[in-house]
mmCIF file of C-alpha atoms in Angstrom:
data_model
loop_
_atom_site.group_PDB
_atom_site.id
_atom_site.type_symbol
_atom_site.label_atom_id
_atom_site.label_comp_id
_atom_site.label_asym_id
_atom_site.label_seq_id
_atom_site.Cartn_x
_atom_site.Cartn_y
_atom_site.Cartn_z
ATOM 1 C CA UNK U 1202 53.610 -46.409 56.174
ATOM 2 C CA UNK U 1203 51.078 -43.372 55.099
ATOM 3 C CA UNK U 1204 53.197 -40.520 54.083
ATOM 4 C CA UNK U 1205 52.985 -37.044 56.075
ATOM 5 C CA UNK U 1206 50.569 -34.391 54.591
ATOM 6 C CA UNK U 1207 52.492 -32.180 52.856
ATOM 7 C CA UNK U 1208 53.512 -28.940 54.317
ATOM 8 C CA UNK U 1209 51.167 -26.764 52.258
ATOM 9 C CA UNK U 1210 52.492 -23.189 53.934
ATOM 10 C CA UNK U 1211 55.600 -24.365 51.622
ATOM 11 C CA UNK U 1212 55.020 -22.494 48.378
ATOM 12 C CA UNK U 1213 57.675 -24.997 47.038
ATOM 13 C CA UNK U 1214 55.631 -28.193 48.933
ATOM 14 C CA UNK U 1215 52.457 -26.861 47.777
ATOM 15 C CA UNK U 1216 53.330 -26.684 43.985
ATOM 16 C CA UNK U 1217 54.757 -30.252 44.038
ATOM 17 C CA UNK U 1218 51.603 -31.734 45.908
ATOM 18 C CA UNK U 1219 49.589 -29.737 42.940
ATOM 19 C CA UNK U 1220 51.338 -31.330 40.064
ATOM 20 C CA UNK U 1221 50.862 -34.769 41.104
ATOM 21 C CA UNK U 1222 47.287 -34.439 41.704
ATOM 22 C CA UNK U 1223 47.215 -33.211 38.496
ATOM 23 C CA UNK U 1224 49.060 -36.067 36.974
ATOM 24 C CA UNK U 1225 46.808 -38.355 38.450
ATOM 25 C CA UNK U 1226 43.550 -36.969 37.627
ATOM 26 C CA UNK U 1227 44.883 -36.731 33.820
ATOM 27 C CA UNK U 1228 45.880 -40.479 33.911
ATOM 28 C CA UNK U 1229 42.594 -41.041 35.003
ATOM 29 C CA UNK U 1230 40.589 -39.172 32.011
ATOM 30 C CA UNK U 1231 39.935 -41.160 28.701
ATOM 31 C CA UNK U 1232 39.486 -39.677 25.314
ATOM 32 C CA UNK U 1233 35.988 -40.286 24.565
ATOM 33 C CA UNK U 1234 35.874 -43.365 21.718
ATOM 34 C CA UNK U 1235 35.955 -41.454 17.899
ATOM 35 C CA UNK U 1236 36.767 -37.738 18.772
ATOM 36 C CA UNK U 1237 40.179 -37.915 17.083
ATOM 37 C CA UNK U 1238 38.618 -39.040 13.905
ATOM 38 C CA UNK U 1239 35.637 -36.876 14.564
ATOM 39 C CA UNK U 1240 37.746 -33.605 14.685
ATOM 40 C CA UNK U 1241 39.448 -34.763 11.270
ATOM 41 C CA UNK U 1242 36.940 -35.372 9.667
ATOM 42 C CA UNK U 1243 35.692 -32.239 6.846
ATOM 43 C CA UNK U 1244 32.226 -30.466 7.279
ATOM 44 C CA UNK U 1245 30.220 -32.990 4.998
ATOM 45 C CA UNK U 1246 29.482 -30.920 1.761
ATOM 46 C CA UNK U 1247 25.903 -28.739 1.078
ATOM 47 C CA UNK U 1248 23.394 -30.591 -0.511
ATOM 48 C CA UNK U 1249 22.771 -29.160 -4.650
ATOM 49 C CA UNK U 1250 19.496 -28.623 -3.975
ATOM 50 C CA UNK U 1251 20.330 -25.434 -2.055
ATOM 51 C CA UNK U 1252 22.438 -24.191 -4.462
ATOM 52 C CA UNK U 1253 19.836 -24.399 -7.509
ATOM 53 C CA UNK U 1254 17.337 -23.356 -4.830
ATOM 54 C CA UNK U 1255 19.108 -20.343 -4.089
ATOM 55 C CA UNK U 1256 19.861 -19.327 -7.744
ATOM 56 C CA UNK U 1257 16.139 -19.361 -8.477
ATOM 57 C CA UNK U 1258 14.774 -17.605 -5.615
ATOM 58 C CA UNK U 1259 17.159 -14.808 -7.090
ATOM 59 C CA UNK U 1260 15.841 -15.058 -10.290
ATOM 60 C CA UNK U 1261 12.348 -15.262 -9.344
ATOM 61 C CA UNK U 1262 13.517 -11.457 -7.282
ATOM 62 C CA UNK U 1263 14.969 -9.846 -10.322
ATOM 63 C CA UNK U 1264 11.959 -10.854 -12.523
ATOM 64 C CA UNK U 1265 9.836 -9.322 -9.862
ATOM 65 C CA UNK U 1266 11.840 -5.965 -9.639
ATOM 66 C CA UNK U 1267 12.042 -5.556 -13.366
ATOM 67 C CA UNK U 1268 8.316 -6.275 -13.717
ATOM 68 C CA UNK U 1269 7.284 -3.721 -11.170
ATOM 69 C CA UNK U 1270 9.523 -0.899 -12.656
ATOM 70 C CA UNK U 1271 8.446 -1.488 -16.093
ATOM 71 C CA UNK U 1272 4.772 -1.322 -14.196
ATOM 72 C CA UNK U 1273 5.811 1.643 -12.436
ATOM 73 C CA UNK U 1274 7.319 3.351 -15.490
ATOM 74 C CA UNK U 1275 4.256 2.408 -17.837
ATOM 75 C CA UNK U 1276 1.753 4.794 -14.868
ATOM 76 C CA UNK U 1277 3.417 7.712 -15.966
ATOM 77 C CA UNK U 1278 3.131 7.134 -20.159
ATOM 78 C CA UNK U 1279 1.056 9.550 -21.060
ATOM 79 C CA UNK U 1280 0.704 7.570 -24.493
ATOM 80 C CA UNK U 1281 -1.094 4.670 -22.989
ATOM 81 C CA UNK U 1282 -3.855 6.546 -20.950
ATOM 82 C CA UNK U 1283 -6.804 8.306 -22.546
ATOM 83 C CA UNK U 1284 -6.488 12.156 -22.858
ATOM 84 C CA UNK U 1285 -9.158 14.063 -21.237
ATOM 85 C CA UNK U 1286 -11.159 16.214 -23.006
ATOM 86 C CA UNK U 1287 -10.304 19.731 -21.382
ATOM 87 C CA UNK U 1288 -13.010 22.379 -20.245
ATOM 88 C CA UNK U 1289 -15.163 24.559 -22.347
ATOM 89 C CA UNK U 1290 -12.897 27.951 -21.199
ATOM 90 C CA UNK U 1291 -9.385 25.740 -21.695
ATOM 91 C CA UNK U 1292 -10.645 24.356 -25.414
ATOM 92 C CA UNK U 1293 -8.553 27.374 -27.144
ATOM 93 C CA UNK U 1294 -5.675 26.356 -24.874
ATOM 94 C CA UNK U 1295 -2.396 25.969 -26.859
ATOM 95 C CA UNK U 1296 -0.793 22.331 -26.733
ATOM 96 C CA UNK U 1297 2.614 22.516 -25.804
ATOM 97 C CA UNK U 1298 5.707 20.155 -25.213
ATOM 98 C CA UNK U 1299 7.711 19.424 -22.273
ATOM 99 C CA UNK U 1300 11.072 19.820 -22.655
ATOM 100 C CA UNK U 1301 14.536 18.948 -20.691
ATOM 101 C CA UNK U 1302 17.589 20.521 -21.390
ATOM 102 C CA UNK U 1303 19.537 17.889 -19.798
ATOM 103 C CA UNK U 1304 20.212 15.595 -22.920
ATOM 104 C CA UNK U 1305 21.059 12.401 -20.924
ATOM 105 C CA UNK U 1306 17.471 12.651 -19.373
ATOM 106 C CA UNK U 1307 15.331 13.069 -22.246
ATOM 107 C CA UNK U 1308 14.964 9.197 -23.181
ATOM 108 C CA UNK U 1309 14.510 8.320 -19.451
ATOM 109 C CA UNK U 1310 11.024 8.533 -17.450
ATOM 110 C CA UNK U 1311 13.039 8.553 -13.995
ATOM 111 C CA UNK U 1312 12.451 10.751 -10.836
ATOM 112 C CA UNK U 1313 15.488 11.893 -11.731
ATOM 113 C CA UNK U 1314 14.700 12.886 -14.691
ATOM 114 C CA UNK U 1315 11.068 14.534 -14.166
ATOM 115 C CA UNK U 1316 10.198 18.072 -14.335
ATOM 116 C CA UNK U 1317 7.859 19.535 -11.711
ATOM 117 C CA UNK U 1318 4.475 21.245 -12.463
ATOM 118 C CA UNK U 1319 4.273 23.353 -9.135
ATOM 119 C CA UNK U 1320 0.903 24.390 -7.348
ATOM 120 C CA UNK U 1321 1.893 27.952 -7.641
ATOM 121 C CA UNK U 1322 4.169 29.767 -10.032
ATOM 122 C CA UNK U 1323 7.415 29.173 -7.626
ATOM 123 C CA UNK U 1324 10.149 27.032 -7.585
ATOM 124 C CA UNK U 1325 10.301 24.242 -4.235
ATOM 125 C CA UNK U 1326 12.037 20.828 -3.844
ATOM 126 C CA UNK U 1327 8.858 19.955 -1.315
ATOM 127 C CA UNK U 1328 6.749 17.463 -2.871
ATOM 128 C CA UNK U 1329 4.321 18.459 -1.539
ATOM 129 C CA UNK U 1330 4.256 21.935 -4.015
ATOM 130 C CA UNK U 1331 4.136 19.712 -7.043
ATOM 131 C CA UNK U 1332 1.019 19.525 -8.990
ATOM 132 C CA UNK U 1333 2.661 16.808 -10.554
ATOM 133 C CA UNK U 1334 5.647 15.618 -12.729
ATOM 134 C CA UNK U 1335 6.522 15.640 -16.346
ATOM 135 C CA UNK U 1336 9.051 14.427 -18.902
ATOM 136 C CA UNK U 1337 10.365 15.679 -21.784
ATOM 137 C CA UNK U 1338 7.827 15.266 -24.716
ATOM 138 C CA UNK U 1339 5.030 15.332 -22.755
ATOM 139 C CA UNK U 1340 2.448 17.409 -24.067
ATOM 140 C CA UNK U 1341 0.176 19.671 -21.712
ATOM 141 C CA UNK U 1342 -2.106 22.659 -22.455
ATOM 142 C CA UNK U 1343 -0.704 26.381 -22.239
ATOM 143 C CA UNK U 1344 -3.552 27.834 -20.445
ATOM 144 C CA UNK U 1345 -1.868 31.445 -19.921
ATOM 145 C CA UNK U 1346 1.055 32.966 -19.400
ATOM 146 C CA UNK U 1347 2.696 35.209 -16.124
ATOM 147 C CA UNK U 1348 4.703 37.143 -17.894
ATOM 148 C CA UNK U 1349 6.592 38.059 -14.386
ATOM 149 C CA UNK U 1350 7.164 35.347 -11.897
ATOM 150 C CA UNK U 1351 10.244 34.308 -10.250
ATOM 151 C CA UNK U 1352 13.524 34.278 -12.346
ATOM 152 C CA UNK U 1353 14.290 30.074 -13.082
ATOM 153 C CA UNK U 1354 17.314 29.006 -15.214
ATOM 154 C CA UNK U 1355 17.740 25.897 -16.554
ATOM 155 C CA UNK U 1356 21.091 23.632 -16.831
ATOM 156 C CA UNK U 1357 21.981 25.086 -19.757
ATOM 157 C CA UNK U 1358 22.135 28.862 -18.399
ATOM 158 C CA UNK U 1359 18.554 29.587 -20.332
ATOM 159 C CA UNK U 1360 16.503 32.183 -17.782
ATOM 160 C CA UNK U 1361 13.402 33.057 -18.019
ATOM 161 C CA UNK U 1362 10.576 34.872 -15.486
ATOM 162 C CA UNK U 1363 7.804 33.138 -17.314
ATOM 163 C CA UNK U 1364 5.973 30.767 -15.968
ATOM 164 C CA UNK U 1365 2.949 28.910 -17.907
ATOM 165 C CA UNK U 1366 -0.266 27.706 -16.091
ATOM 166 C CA UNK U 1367 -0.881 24.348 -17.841
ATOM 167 C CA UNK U 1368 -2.567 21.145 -17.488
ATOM 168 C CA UNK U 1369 -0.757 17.697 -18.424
ATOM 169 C CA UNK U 1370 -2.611 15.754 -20.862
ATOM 170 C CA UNK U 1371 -2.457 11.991 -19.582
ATOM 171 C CA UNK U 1372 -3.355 13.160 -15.829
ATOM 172 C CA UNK U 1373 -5.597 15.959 -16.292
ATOM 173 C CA UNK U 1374 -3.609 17.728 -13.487
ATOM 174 C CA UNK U 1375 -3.459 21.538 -13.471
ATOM 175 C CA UNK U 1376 -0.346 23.514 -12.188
ATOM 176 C CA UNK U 1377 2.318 25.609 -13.278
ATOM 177 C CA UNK U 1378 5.441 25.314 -15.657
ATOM 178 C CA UNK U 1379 8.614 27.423 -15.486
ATOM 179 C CA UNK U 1380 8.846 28.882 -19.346
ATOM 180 C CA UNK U 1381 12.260 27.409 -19.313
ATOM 181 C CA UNK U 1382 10.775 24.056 -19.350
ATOM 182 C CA UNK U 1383 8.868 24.056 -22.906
ATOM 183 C CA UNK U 1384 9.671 25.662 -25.865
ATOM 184 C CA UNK U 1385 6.309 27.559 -27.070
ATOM 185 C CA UNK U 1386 6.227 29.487 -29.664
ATOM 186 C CA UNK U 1387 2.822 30.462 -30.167
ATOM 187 C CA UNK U 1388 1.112 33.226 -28.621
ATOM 188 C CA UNK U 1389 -0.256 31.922 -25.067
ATOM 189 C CA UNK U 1390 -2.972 34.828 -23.131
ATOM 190 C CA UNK U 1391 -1.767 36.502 -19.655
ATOM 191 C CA UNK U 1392 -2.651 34.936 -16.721
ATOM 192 C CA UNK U 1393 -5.190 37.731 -15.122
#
């Protein structure tokens, strides 16, 4: 005897008729052969060789940043390049030293810690105005003095309106130095 079809306008008919299809179509599926051991089973473990391949790519990178910033800090050693011989008119120049108030900074040859010889006797934080940078201990020529340029004080609260046209020994570059920035004490001729 075939059963009737099931009344599905019956909300209560319908949901019956659903769960029994479902229970049939579940006794029908099979777990595929090894997935229960498959999903216990732990990640299998790295291989060394990453590890130790890993750790010496790393070293290989730090050996490679330290040698370019000893590189990098060795361009700017005045000590280590060949001073150039200044011009006839500069030869009665006075030599003169750089120097940093800041006493953290004197030791280090960092951006940080450089001092900028400007293009003209003003203070900028453009790059582009720098003649180039010195340390402290640097030595350049005192070429002449403006006795009256604009006012610069240094970290310590030393002010000065001085400002020395120089050129750095080492680069041969030509620009100007606040007064606050070298301690000179020997007579230097005005800028005319």
């Amino acid at each position: 005897m075939n059963p009737s079809p099931p009344d599905l306008d019956d909300p209560d008919e319908a949901v019956r008729e659903l769960r029994l299809r479902l229970r049939d179509a579940d006794a029908d599926c099979a777990e595929p052969p090894g997935l229960a051991a498959r999903a216990m089973r732990r990640p299998a473990p790295r291989p060394r060789w990453r590890g130790a391949f890993a750790t010496a790519l790393a070293a290989v990178v730090v050996v490679a940043v330290v040698g370019l910033s000893a590189f990098l800090a060795g361009r700017h050693n005045p000590a280590e390049r060949p001073t150039p011989k200044p011009p006839a008119a500069r030869a009665a120049s006075v030599q003169g030293e750089v120097y940093n108030s800041e006493q953290p900074c004197r030791a280090l040859r960092t951006i940080e810690c450089s001092l900028g010889v400007f293009r003209k006797p003003a203070l900028s934080s453009r790059t582009a105005d720098l003649a180039d940078r010195v340390w402290h201990g640097d030595r350049v020529l005192l070429v002449c003095l403006l006795a009256d340029g604009p006012r610069v004080t240094d970290e310590t609260g030393v002010a000065s309106r001085h400002w020395y046209r120089v050129v750095v020994l080492g680069t041969g570059a030509e620009g100007w130095l606040p007064g606050v920035r070298t301690r000179n004490e020997t007579e230097v001729p005005d800028c005319t």
